[in-house]
Coordinates of C-alpha atoms in Angstrom, one line a residue:
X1 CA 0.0 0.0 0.0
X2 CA 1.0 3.8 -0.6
X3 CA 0.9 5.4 3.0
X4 CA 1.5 9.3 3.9
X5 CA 2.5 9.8 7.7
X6 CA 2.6 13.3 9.0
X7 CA 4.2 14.2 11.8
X8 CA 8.4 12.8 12.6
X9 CA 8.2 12.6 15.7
X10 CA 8.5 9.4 17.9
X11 CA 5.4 7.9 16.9
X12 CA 5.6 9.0 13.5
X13 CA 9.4 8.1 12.4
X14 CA 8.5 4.6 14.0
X15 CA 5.3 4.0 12.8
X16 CA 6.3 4.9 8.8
X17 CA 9.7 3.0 9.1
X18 CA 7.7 -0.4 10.0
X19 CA 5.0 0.0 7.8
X20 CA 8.1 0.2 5.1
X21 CA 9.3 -2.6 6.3
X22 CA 6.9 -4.4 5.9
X23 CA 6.6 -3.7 2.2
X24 CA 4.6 -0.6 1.9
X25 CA 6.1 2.8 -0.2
X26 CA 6.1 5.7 2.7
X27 CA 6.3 9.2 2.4
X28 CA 6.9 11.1 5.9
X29 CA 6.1 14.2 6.2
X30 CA 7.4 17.1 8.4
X31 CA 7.5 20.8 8.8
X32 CA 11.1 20.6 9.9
X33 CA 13.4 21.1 7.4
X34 CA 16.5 20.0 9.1
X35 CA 15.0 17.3 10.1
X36 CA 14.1 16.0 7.3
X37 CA 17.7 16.6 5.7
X38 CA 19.0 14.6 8.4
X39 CA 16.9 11.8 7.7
X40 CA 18.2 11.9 4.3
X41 CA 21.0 11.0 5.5
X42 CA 20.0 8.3 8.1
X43 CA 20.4 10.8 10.8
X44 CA 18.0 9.8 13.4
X45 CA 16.7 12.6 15.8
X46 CA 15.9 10.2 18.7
X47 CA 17.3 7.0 20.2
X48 CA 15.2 3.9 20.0
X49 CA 17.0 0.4 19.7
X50 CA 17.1 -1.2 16.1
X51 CA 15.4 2.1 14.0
X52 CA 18.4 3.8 12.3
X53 CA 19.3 0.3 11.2
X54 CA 15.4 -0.1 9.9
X55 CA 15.5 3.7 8.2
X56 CA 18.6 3.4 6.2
X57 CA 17.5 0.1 4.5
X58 CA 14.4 0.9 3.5
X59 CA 15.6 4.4 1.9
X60 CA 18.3 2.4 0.0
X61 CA 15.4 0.4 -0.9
X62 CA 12.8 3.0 -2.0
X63 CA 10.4 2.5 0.6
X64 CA 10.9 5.4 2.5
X65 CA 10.7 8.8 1.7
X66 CA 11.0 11.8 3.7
X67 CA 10.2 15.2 2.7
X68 CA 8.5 18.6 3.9
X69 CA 5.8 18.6 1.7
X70 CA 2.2 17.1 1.9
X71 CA 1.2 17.6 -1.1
X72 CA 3.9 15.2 -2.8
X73 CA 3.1 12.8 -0.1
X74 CA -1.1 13.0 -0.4
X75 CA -0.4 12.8 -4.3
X76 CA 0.5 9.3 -4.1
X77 CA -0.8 7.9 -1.0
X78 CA -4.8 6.9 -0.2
X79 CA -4.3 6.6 3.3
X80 CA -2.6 9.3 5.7
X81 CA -2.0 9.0 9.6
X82 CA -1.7 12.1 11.8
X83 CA 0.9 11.5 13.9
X84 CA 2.0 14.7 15.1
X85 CA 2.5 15.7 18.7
X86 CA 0.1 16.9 21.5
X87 CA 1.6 18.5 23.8
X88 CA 0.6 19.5 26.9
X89 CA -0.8 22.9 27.5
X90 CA -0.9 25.4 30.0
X91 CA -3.7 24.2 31.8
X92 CA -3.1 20.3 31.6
X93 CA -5.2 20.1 28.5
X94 CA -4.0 18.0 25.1
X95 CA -2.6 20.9 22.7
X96 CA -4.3 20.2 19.4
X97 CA -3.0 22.5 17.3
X98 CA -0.8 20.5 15.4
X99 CA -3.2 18.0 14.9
X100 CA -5.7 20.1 13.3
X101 CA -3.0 21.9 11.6
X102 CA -2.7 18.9 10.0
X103 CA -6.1 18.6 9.2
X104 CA -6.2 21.5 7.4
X105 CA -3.4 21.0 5.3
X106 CA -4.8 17.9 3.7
X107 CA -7.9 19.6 3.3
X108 CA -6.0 22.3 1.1
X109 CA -3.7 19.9 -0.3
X110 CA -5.9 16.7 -1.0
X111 CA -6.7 15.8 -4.8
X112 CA -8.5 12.7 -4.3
X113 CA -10.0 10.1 -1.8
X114 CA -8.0 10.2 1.4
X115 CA -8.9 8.0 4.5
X116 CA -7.1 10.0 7.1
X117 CA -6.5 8.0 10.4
X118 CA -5.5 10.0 14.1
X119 CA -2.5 8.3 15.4
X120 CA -2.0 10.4 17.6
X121 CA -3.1 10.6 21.4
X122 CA -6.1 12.9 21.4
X123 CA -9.1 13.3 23.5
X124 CA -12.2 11.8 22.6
X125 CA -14.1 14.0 19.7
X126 CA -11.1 14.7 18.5
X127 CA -11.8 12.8 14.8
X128 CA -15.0 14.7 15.0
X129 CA -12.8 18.3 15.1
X130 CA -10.4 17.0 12.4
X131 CA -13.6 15.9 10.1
X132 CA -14.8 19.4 10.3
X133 CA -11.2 21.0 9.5
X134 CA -10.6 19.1 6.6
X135 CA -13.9 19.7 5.4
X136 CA -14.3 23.5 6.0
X137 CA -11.0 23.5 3.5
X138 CA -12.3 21.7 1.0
X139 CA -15.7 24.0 1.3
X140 CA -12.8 27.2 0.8
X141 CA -11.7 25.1 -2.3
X142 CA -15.3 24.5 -3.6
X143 CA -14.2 20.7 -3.5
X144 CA -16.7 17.8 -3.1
X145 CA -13.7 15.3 -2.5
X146 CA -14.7 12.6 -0.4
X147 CA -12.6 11.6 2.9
X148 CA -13.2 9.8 6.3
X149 CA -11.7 9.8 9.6
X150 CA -10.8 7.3 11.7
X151 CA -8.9 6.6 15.2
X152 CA -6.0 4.3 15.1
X153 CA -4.2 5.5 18.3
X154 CA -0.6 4.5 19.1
X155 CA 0.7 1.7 22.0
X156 CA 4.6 2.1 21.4
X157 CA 6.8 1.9 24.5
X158 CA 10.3 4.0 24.1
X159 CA 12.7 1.7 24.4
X160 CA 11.0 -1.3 22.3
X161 CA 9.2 0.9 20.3
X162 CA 9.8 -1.2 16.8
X163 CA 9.2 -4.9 18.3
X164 CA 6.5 -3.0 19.6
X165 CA 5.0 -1.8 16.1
X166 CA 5.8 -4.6 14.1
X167 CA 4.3 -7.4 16.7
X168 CA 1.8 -5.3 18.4
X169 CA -0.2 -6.7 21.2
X170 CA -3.5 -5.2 19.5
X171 CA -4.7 -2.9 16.5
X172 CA -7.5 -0.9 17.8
X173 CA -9.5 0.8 15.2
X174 CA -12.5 3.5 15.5
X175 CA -14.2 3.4 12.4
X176 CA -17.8 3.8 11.4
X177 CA -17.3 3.1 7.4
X178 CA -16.8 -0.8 6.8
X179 CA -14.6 -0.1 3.6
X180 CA -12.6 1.7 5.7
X181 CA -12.4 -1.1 8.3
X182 CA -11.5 -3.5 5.4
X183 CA -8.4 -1.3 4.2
X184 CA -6.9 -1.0 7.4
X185 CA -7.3 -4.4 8.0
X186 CA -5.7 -5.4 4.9
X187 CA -2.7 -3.1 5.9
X188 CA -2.2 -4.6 9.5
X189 CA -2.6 -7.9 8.4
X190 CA 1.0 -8.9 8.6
X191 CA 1.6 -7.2 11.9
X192 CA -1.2 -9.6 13.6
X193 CA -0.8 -12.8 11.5
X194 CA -2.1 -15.1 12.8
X195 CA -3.6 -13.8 16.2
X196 CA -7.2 -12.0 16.8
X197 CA -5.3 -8.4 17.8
X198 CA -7.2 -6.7 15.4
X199 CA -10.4 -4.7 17.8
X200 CA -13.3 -2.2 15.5
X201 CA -14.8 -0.3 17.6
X202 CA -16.4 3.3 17.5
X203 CA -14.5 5.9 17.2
X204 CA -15.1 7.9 20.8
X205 CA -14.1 4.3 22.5
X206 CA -11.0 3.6 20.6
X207 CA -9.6 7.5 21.2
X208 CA -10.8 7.0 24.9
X209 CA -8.6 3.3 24.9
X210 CA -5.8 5.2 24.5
X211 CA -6.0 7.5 27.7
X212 CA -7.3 4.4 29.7
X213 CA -4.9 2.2 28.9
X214 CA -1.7 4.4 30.0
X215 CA -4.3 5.4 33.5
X216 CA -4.2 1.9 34.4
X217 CA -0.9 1.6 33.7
X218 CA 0.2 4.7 35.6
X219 CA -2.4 3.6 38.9
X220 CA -0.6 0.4 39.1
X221 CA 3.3 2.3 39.3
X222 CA 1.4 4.9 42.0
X223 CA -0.4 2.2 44.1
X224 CA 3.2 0.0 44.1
X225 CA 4.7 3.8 45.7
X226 CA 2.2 4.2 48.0
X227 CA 2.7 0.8 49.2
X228 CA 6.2 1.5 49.1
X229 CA 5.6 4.5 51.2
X230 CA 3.8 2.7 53.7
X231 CA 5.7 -0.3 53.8
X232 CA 9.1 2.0 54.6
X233 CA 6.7 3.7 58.1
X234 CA 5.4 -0.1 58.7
X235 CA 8.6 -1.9 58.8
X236 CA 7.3 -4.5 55.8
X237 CA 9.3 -4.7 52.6
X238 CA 7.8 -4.0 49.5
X239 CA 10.5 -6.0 47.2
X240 CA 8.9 -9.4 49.4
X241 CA 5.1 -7.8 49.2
X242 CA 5.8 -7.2 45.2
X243 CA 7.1 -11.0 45.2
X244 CA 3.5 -12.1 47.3
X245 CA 0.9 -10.0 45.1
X246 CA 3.0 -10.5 42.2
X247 CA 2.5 -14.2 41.8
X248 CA -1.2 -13.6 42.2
X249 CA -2.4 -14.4 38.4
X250 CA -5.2 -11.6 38.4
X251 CA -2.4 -9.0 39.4
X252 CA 0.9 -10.3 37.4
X253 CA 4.6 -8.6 37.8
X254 CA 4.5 -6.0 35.5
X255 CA 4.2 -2.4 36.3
X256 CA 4.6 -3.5 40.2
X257 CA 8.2 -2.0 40.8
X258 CA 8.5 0.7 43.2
X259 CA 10.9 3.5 42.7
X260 CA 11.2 7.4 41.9
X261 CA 8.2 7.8 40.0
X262 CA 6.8 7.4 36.2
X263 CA 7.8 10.2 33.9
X264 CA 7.9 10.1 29.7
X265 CA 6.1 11.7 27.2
X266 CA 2.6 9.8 28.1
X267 CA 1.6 9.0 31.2
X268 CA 2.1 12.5 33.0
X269 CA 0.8 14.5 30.3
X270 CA -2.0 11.7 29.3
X271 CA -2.5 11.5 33.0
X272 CA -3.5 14.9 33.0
X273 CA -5.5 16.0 30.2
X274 CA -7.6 12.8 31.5
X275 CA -8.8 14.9 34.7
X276 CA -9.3 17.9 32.3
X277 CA -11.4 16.6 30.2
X278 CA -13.3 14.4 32.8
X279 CA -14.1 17.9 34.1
X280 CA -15.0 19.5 31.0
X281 CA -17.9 16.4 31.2
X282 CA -18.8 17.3 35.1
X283 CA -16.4 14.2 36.6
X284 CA -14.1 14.7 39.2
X285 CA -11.6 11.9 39.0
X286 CA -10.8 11.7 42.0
X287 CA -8.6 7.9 41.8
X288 CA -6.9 9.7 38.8
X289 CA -6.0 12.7 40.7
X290 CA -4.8 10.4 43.5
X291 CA -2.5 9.0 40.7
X292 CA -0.8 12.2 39.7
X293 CA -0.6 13.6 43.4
X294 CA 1.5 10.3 45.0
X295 CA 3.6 10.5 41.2
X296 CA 4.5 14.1 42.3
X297 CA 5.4 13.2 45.2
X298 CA 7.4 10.1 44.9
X299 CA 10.1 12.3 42.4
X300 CA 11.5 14.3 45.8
X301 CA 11.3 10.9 48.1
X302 CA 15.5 10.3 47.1
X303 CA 16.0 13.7 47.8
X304 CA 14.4 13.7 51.2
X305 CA 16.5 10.4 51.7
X306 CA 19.3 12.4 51.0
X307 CA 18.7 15.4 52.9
X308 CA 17.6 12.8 56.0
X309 CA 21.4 10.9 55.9
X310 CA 23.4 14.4 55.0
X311 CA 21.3 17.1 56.3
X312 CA 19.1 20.1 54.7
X313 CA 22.1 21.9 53.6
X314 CA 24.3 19.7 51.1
X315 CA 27.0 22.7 50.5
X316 CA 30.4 21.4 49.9
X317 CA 28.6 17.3 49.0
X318 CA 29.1 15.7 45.7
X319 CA 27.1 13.5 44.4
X320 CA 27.2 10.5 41.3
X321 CA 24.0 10.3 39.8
X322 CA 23.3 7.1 37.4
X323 CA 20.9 8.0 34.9
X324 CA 19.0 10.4 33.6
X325 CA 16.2 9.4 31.1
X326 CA 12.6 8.9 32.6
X327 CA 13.5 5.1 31.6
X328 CA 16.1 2.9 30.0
X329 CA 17.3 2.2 26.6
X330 CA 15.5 5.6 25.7
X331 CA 17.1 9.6 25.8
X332 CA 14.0 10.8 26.5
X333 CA 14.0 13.0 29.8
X334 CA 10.5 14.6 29.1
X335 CA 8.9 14.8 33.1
X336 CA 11.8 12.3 34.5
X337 CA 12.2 11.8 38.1
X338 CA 16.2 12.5 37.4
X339 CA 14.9 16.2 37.0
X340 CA 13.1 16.7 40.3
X341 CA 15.9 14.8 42.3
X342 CA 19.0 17.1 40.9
X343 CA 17.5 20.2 41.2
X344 CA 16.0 19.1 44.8
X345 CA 19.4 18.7 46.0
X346 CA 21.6 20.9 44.1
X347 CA 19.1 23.4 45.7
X348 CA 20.5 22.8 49.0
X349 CA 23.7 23.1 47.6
X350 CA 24.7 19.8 46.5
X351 CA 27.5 19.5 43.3
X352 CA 26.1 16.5 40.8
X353 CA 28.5 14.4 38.7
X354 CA 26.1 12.4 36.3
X355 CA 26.4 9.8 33.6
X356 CA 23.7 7.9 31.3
X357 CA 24.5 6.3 28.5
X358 CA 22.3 8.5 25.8
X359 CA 20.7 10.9 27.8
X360 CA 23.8 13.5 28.6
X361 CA 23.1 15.8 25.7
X362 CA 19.7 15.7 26.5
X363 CA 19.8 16.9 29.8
X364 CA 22.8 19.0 28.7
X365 CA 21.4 21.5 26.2
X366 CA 17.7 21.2 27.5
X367 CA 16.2 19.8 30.8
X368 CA 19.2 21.2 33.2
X369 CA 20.9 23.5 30.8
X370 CA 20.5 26.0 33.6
X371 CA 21.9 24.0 36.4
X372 CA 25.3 25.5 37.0
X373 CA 25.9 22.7 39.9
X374 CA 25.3 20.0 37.4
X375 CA 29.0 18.1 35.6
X376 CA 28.8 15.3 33.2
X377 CA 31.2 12.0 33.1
X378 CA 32.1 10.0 30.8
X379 CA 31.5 6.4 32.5
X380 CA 29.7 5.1 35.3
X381 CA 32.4 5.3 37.6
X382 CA 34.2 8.0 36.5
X383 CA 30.8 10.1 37.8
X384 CA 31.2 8.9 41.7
X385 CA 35.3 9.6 41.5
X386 CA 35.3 11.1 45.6
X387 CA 31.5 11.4 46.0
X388 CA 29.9 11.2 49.1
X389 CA 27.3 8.7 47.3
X390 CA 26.2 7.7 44.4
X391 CA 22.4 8.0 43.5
X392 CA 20.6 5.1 41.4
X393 CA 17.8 6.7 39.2
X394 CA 17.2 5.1 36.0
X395 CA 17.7 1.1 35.4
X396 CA 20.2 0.6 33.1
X397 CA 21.3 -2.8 32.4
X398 CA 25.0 -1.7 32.6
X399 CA 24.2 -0.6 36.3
X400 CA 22.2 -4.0 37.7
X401 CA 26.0 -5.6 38.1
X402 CA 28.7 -3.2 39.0
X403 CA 31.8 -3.5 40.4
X404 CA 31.0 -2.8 43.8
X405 CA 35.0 -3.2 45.1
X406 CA 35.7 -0.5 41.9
X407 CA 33.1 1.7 43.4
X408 CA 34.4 1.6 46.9
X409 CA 37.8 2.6 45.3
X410 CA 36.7 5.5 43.8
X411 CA 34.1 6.9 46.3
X412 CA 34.7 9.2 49.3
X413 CA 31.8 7.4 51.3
X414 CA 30.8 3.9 50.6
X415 CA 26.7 5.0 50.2
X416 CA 24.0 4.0 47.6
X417 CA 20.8 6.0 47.1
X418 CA 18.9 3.3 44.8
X419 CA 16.0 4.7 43.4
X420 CA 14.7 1.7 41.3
X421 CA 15.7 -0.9 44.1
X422 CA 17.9 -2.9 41.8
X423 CA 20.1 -4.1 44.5
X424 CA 19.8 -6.5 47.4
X425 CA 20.2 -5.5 51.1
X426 CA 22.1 -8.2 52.1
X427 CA 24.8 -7.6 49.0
X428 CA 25.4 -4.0 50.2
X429 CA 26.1 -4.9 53.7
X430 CA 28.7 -7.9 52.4
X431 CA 30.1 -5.1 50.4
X432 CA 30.3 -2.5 53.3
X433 CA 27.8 0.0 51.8
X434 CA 25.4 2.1 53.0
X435 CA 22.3 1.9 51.5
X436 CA 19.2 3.3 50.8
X437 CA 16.0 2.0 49.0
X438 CA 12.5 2.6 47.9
X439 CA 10.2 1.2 50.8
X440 CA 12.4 -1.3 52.5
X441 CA 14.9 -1.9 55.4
X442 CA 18.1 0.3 54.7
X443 CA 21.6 -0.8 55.5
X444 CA 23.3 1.8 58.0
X445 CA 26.9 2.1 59.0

């Protein structure tokens, strides 16, 4: 199939590159015109395991095209996802105006029959409000073109983003035309081969899937928090309760791990526009607003660690902070707990020395550009050389196993902050550390 996908952001660069490789011709479609010179060139704007790999071969191949305008792209193509960002806005809301910017592009720009498909997160109504922006453009054209719109929305996790698109645990589709229905299934077809991963529903429910899906996915990391929390005043610990609800079929392991709080470009934002829109509709949302409060919360809980071992003022301590992005394998630091916990405790004075393996010029030239008490390193260790601990925020694989006796050599105190309780107790005290978890028993010296 011919496919136009506007929008290279995350979702968008993604999303086109495994449709390509899957066989489809791709046009993607951006504003940016750096951007899209880069990807020219197989430059990719973001990190995400296996997708610069994916991009070249299918440009060297023909399948993928990148370019800045939509009119090349809706020439050729019959289908065309939106899948440009939605930021959040001032007042927690989903910002839609690239969205139906978008929409009104292809209205000026369309020639023919277009089924255009909202990949992007958006609240529900949203297709209803793109419907009406393509179609108030063709009305300023004097055009009687025929389109529809339909809700495909997006379940990519950064980090396995691809594996991810190209075996998806399920297609939702909100469609109301059965033509339309047929199409799309024909062009997810090999993405769910063989399963039954391929849900129609109306359109409202599939845009409102979305928002519920990353709820309940965000509910479960603040309930595991809150237990944490009250594990920690109890004297329980929550790494043994995780283990005893865990096993319990109806609950399962995933999404139970305590830690420093959920961050990304979804959950706080989708979080959010959620309780916004619920009160646009007369809801409260009260569990939801429970959700957001103990996330908030939970990003200044290693800090107040900190400040409870060291003291309130931290003038004259250094710190080693691993990791920086909101999660590993990613360099995404949009809302990351790494944020709140550096500029909690460089605040009280504090001098950080931090490493991650991608996220550096992130945090560099955007999310603590203005942090003059922030230094970079360029290795794990090299980032606690004579700190008076090292702080654990994001779970790297290349931190689960250190070397604990290469640590001690290089550290002015032998203490561990672990925000993501990768390590056990009993190993710290062997190794004669101090250390400091998320809702559990702490080794003291």
């Amino acid at each position: 199939m011919r496919i136009a996908v506007v929008g290279v952001g995350y979702v968008g660069l993604v999303t086109g590159t495994c449709f390509a490789d899957m066989g489809n011709n791709v046009w993607c479609v951006d504003v940016d015109g750096q951007k899209i010179s880069a990807l020219k060139k197989n430059l990719i704007p973001i990190f995400e395991p296996e997708l610069e790999n994916m991009v070249a071969r299918n440009q060297e191949q023909g399948r993928l095209v990148f370019t800045t305008s939509i009119k090349e792209a809706l020439d050729q193509c019959e289908i065309c996802f939106i899948a440009v960002g939605t930021p959040m806005g001032e007042d927690g809301s989903a910002d839609l105006q690239y969205v139906l910017g978008a929409a009104e592009e292809i209205g000026r720009e369309m020639s023919h029959y277009i089924c255009v498909v909202d990949k992007s997160t958006v609240p529900v109504g949203t297709a209803a409000r793109v419907r009406t922006r393509i179609q108030r453009e063709l009305d300023n054209r004097h055009c009687d073109l025929r389109f529809d719109v339909v809700s495909n929305p997006e379940f990519l996790k950064e980090g396995t983003a691809v594996g991810d698109c190209m075996k998806p645990d399920r297609i939702v589709i909100g469609a109301d035309n059965e033509n339309v229905i047929n199409a799309l299934r024909e062009l997810f077809k090999p993405f769910v081969m063989g399963t039954e991963n391929f849900l129609v529903m109306d359109i409202a429910s599939a845009e409102m899937t979305k928002y519920a899906a990353n709820a309940m996915l965000a509910t479960k990391i603040s309930f595991m928090n809150e237990m944490a929390n009250i594990c920690e005043r109890v004297g329980a610990d929550i790494n043994k309760v995780r283990l005893g609800i865990g096993s319990d079929h109806r609950i399962g392991y995933q999404f139970i791990y305590p830690g420093c709080g959920y961050g990304g470009s979804c959950f706080p934002k989708d979080i959010k526009a959620l309780i916004l829109s619920s009160g646009e509709h007369g809801y409260g949302a009260r569990l939801l607003r429970a959700v957001n409060d103990v996330n908030a919360g939970q990003k200044h809980v290693i800090a107040q660690k900190v400040k409870a071992r060291f003291g309130e003022d931290l003038s004259g301590l250094k710190f080693g902070v691993w990791g920086l992005s909101f999660k590993p394998d990613t360099d995404d630091m949009r809302e990351a707990a790494s944020i709140t916990i550096i500029n909690d405790l460089t605040s009280a004075g504090a001098l950080i020395v931090a490493y991650d393996p991608k996220a550096m010029r992130e945090a560099r030239e955007h999310y603590l550009k203005s942090n003059k008490n922030v230094a970079y390193a360029e290795g794990k260790y090299d980032a606690i050389k004579d700190a008076d601990a090292m702080i654990l925020i994001t779970e790297w694989k290349e931190f689960r196993s250190p070397d604990f006796y290469e640590m001690q050599s290089r550290m002015k105190k032998h203490i561990i902050f672990d925000g993501r309780n990768q390590y056990d107790a009993r190993q710290m005290d062997k190794y004669g550390f101090e250390y400091y978890q998320i809702g559990a028993g702490s080794v003291k010296r």
